PDB file of C-alpha atoms in Angstrom:
ATOM      1  CA  MET A  23     115.596 114.889 115.015  1.00  0.00           C
ATOM      2  CA  ARG A  24     117.349 118.139 114.028  1.00  0.00           C
ATOM      3  CA  ARG A  25     119.549 117.939 117.137  1.00  0.00           C
ATOM      4  CA  TRP A  26     121.040 114.585 116.095  1.00  0.00           C
ATOM      5  CA  THR A  27     121.844 115.704 112.549  1.00  0.00           C
ATOM      6  CA  ASN A  28     123.850 118.690 113.826  1.00  0.00           C
ATOM      7  CA  GLU A  29     125.872 116.409 116.089  1.00  0.00           C
ATOM      8  CA  ILE A  30     126.466 113.977 113.243  1.00  0.00           C
ATOM      9  CA  ILE A  31     127.636 116.799 110.941  1.00  0.00           C
ATOM     10  CA  VAL A  32     129.999 118.191 113.582  1.00  0.00           C
ATOM     11  CA  GLY A  33     131.368 114.718 114.416  1.00  0.00           C
ATOM     12  CA  THR A  34     131.916 113.934 110.742  1.00  0.00           C
ATOM     13  CA  GLY A  35     133.704 117.264 110.261  1.00  0.00           C
ATOM     14  CA  ILE A  36     136.019 116.577 113.212  1.00  0.00           C
ATOM     15  CA  MET A  37     136.824 113.055 111.972  1.00  0.00           C
ATOM     16  CA  LEU A  38     137.525 114.433 108.481  1.00  0.00           C
ATOM     17  CA  ALA A  39     139.858 117.114 109.912  1.00  0.00           C
ATOM     18  CA  ILE A  40     141.769 114.463 111.924  1.00  0.00           C
ATOM     19  CA  ALA A  41     142.108 112.236 108.819  1.00  0.00           C
ATOM     20  CA  ILE A  42     143.427 115.175 106.744  1.00  0.00           C
ATOM     21  CA  GLY A  43     145.898 116.061 109.506  1.00  0.00           C
ATOM     22  CA  ILE A  44     147.262 112.515 109.685  1.00  0.00           C
ATOM     23  CA  TYR A  45     147.544 112.295 105.889  1.00  0.00           C
ATOM     24  CA  GLY A  46     149.344 115.651 105.779  1.00  0.00           C
ATOM     25  CA  TYR A  47     151.813 114.573 108.450  1.00  0.00           C
ATOM     26  CA  VAL A  48     152.603 111.311 106.654  1.00  0.00           C
ATOM     27  CA  PHE A  49     152.916 113.145 103.311  1.00  0.00           C
ATOM     28  CA  LEU A  50     155.193 115.913 104.614  1.00  0.00           C
ATOM     29  CA  ARG A  51     157.444 113.556 106.607  1.00  0.00           C
ATOM     30  CA  ASP A  52     157.692 111.227 103.593  1.00  0.00           C
ATOM     31  CA  LEU A  53     156.908 108.224 105.798  1.00  0.00           C
ATOM     32  CA  PRO A  54     156.826 104.858 104.012  1.00  0.00           C
ATOM     33  CA  VAL A  55     153.259 103.615 104.468  1.00  0.00           C
ATOM     34  CA  ARG A  56     152.556 100.238 102.898  1.00  0.00           C
ATOM     35  CA  GLN A  57     155.489 100.663 100.537  1.00  0.00           C
ATOM     36  CA  GLN A  58     157.808  97.915  99.388  1.00  0.00           C
ATOM     37  CA  GLY A  59     161.429  98.192 100.378  1.00  0.00           C
ATOM     38  CA  TYR A  60     164.020  96.957 102.816  1.00  0.00           C
ATOM     39  CA  LYS A  61     166.223  98.261 105.618  1.00  0.00           C
ATOM     40  CA  ILE A  62     170.008  98.177 105.629  1.00  0.00           C
ATOM     41  CA  THR A  63     172.661  99.438 108.043  1.00  0.00           C
ATOM     42  CA  LEU A  64     175.360 101.890 106.979  1.00  0.00           C
ATOM     43  CA  VAL A  65     178.435 102.289 109.200  1.00  0.00           C
ATOM     44  CA  PHE A  66     180.348 105.602 109.249  1.00  0.00           C
ATOM     45  CA  PRO A  67     183.256 106.888 111.336  1.00  0.00           C
ATOM     46  CA  ASN A  68     181.603 110.322 111.563  1.00  0.00           C
ATOM     47  CA  VAL A  69     178.076 111.606 110.846  1.00  0.00           C
ATOM     48  CA  THR A  70     178.421 115.306 111.677  1.00  0.00           C
ATOM     49  CA  GLY A  71     175.330 117.170 110.484  1.00  0.00           C
ATOM     50  CA  LEU A  72     173.370 114.078 109.454  1.00  0.00           C
ATOM     51  CA  GLN A  73     169.844 113.702 110.896  1.00  0.00           C
ATOM     52  CA  SER A  74     167.066 111.152 110.918  1.00  0.00           C
ATOM     53  CA  GLY A  75     164.818 111.717 107.934  1.00  0.00           C
ATOM     54  CA  ASP A  76     167.627 112.908 105.643  1.00  0.00           C
ATOM     55  CA  GLY A  77     167.693 111.353 102.191  1.00  0.00           C
ATOM     56  CA  VAL A  78     169.689 108.563 100.599  1.00  0.00           C
ATOM     57  CA  THR A  79     170.433 109.182  96.922  1.00  0.00           C
ATOM     58  CA  VAL A  80     172.006 107.477  93.940  1.00  0.00           C
ATOM     59  CA  SER A  81     173.145 109.740  91.120  1.00  0.00           C
ATOM     60  CA  GLY A  82     171.011 112.528  92.562  1.00  0.00           C
ATOM     61  CA  LEU A  83     167.770 110.516  92.763  1.00  0.00           C
ATOM     62  CA  LYS A  84     166.246 109.810  96.176  1.00  0.00           C
ATOM     63  CA  VAL A  85     166.057 106.065  96.856  1.00  0.00           C
ATOM     64  CA  GLY A  86     165.619 106.010 100.624  1.00  0.00           C
ATOM     65  CA  ARG A  87     165.797 107.842 103.912  1.00  0.00           C
ATOM     66  CA  ILE A  88     167.505 107.637 107.303  1.00  0.00           C
ATOM     67  CA  LEU A  89     165.463 106.001 110.054  1.00  0.00           C
ATOM     68  CA  ALA A  90     167.812 106.026 113.067  1.00  0.00           C
ATOM     69  CA  MET A  91     171.427 106.417 114.158  1.00  0.00           C
ATOM     70  CA  ASN A  92     173.278 104.606 116.968  1.00  0.00           C
ATOM     71  CA  LEU A  93     176.845 104.851 118.282  1.00  0.00           C
ATOM     72  CA  THR A  94     178.692 101.526 118.406  1.00  0.00           C
ATOM     73  CA  ARG A  95     182.308 100.305 118.685  1.00  0.00           C
ATOM     74  CA  GLN A  96     182.567 100.130 114.870  1.00  0.00           C
ATOM     75  CA  GLY A  97     181.453 103.756 114.476  1.00  0.00           C
ATOM     76  CA  VAL A  98     178.008 105.200 113.938  1.00  0.00           C
ATOM     77  CA  GLU A  99     175.433 102.768 112.610  1.00  0.00           C
ATOM     78  CA  VAL A 100     172.843 104.487 110.436  1.00  0.00           C
ATOM     79  CA  ARG A 101     169.655 102.491 109.838  1.00  0.00           C
ATOM     80  CA  VAL A 102     168.304 103.279 106.365  1.00  0.00           C
ATOM     81  CA  TRP A 103     165.077 102.389 104.544  1.00  0.00           C
ATOM     82  CA  MET A 104     165.563 101.744 100.811  1.00  0.00           C
ATOM     83  CA  ASN A 105     162.555 101.867  98.490  1.00  0.00           C
ATOM     84  CA  GLY A 106     163.604  98.667  96.686  1.00  0.00           C
ATOM     85  CA  GLN A 107     162.822  99.946  93.169  1.00  0.00           C
ATOM     86  CA  VAL A 108     166.374  99.325  91.971  1.00  0.00           C
ATOM     87  CA  PRO A 109     168.642  96.528  93.287  1.00  0.00           C
ATOM     88  CA  PHE A 110     172.069  97.616  94.517  1.00  0.00           C
ATOM     89  CA  PRO A 111     175.203  95.432  94.434  1.00  0.00           C
ATOM     90  CA  LYS A 112     176.395  94.014  97.751  1.00  0.00           C
ATOM     91  CA  ASP A 113     179.792  95.777  97.422  1.00  0.00           C
ATOM     92  CA  SER A 114     178.188  99.235  97.220  1.00  0.00           C
ATOM     93  CA  ARG A 115     179.697 102.020  99.316  1.00  0.00           C
ATOM     94  CA  ALA A 116     178.163 105.067 100.977  1.00  0.00           C
ATOM     95  CA  ALA A 117     179.391 108.625 101.460  1.00  0.00           C
ATOM     96  CA  ILE A 118     178.000 111.494 103.506  1.00  0.00           C
ATOM     97  CA  ARG A 119     177.900 114.653 101.420  1.00  0.00           C
ATOM     98  CA  SER A 120     176.581 118.209 101.695  1.00  0.00           C
ATOM     99  CA  ILE A 121     173.987 119.994  99.626  1.00  0.00           C
ATOM    100  CA  GLY A 122     175.518 123.370  98.823  1.00  0.00           C
ATOM    101  CA  MET A 123     177.081 125.854 101.216  1.00  0.00           C
ATOM    102  CA  ILE A 124     174.438 125.623 103.935  1.00  0.00           C
ATOM    103  CA  GLY A 125     175.682 122.218 105.014  1.00  0.00           C
ATOM    104  CA  GLU A 126     172.517 120.109 104.822  1.00  0.00           C
ATOM    105  CA  LYS A 127     173.681 116.489 104.614  1.00  0.00           C
ATOM    106  CA  TYR A 128     172.572 113.416 102.714  1.00  0.00           C
ATOM    107  CA  ILE A 129     173.941 109.942 102.029  1.00  0.00           C
ATOM    108  CA  ALA A 130     175.133 109.166  98.519  1.00  0.00           C
ATOM    109  CA  LEU A 131     175.072 105.450  97.739  1.00  0.00           C
ATOM    110  CA  LEU A 132     177.799 104.461  95.289  1.00  0.00           C
ATOM    111  CA  PRO A 133     176.868 101.203  93.475  1.00  0.00           C
ATOM    112  CA  GLY A 134     179.511  98.494  93.226  1.00  0.00           C
ATOM    113  CA  GLN A 135     180.109  95.722  90.695  1.00  0.00           C
ATOM    114  CA  SER A 136     179.110  92.586  92.653  1.00  0.00           C
ATOM    115  CA  PRO A 137     176.613  90.181  91.046  1.00  0.00           C
ATOM    116  CA  GLU A 138     174.921  89.767  94.474  1.00  0.00           C
ATOM    117  CA  ASN A 139     172.439  92.437  95.564  1.00  0.00           C
ATOM    118  CA  LEU A 140     171.807  94.092  98.943  1.00  0.00           C
ATOM    119  CA  HIS A 141     169.059  92.515 101.024  1.00  0.00           C
ATOM    120  CA  GLU A 142     167.301  93.207 104.316  1.00  0.00           C
ATOM    121  CA  ASP A 143     169.721  93.851 107.252  1.00  0.00           C
ATOM    122  CA  ASP A 144     172.909  93.946 105.146  1.00  0.00           C
ATOM    123  CA  VAL A 145     175.758  96.203 106.311  1.00  0.00           C
ATOM    124  CA  VAL A 146     177.507  98.745 104.063  1.00  0.00           C
ATOM    125  CA  PHE A 147     180.542 100.739 105.165  1.00  0.00           C
ATOM    126  CA  GLY A 148     180.798 104.385 104.298  1.00  0.00           C
ATOM    127  CA  VAL A 149     183.009 107.445 104.524  1.00  0.00           C
ATOM    128  CA  TYR A 150     182.452 111.028 105.603  1.00  0.00           C
ATOM    129  CA  GLU A 151     183.478 113.490 102.889  1.00  0.00           C
ATOM    130  CA  SER A 152     184.360 116.846 104.403  1.00  0.00           C
ATOM    131  CA  ASP A 153     183.732 119.847 102.207  1.00  0.00           C
ATOM    132  CA  LEU A 154     183.509 123.627 102.181  1.00  0.00           C
ATOM    133  CA  ALA A 155     180.504 123.650 104.552  1.00  0.00           C
ATOM    134  CA  ASP A 156     182.600 121.815 107.192  1.00  0.00           C
ATOM    135  CA  ALA A 157     185.484 124.253 106.782  1.00  0.00           C
ATOM    136  CA  GLY A 158     183.175 127.159 107.742  1.00  0.00           C
ATOM    137  CA  GLY A 159     183.491 126.457 111.456  1.00  0.00           C
ATOM    138  CA  SER A 160     187.277 126.460 111.475  1.00  0.00           C
ATOM    139  CA  LEU A 161     187.318 129.495 109.187  1.00  0.00           C
ATOM    140  CA  THR A 162     185.195 131.427 111.690  1.00  0.00           C
ATOM    141  CA  GLU A 163     187.611 130.538 114.487  1.00  0.00           C
ATOM    142  CA  MET A 164     190.547 131.686 112.357  1.00  0.00           C
ATOM    143  CA  ILE A 165     188.853 135.032 111.618  1.00  0.00           C
ATOM    144  CA  ASP A 166     188.163 135.570 115.337  1.00  0.00           C
ATOM    145  CA  GLN A 167     191.787 134.836 116.200  1.00  0.00           C
ATOM    146  CA  THR A 168     192.973 137.214 113.460  1.00  0.00           C
ATOM    147  CA  LYS A 169     190.698 139.989 114.793  1.00  0.00           C
ATOM    148  CA  ALA A 170     192.029 139.448 118.317  1.00  0.00           C
ATOM    149  CA  LEU A 171     195.619 139.593 117.055  1.00  0.00           C
ATOM    150  CA  LEU A 172     194.955 142.784 115.072  1.00  0.00           C
ATOM    151  CA  SER A 173     193.339 144.461 118.070  1.00  0.00           C
ATOM    152  CA  LYS A 174     196.427 143.619 120.188  1.00  0.00           C
ATOM    153  CA  ILE A 175     198.679 145.065 117.474  1.00  0.00           C
ATOM    154  CA  ASN A 176     196.577 148.251 117.363  1.00  0.00           C
ATOM    155  CA  THR A 177     196.792 148.558 121.137  1.00  0.00           C
ATOM    156  CA  ALA A 178     200.560 148.138 121.062  1.00  0.00           C
TER     157      ALA A 178
END
């Protein structure tokens, strides 16, 4: 009888560890599990630095997240899950912005004035707003070219 109780305790412990692991993964990835909401498509000409899982915000509050991105003839289609807590007008716009100097990106949803609201599978067009984080790459190239020019002047 003692042999079976040890196996039951070990089996229960393993099942509990697996359940905690799955819950932790879902919690850390912020996956929508049994949550209300809807999915919309945002179309951008450029999505440099944007990744699946990045947030969608309105006035600094997170209202959704990016599910997937696909290249099409119109541009880049970004599939987004919205939590549905607040309705957004159909003429809303989207903009890709950076968080600080590091260059982490997010989508800022800019509400419009339309009396109709966004629904499942609606399409919103957006713009890519370049900022100081995007200028860092070209600035590095310029510094390298300046160093090369100065070394040639020193040699001469």
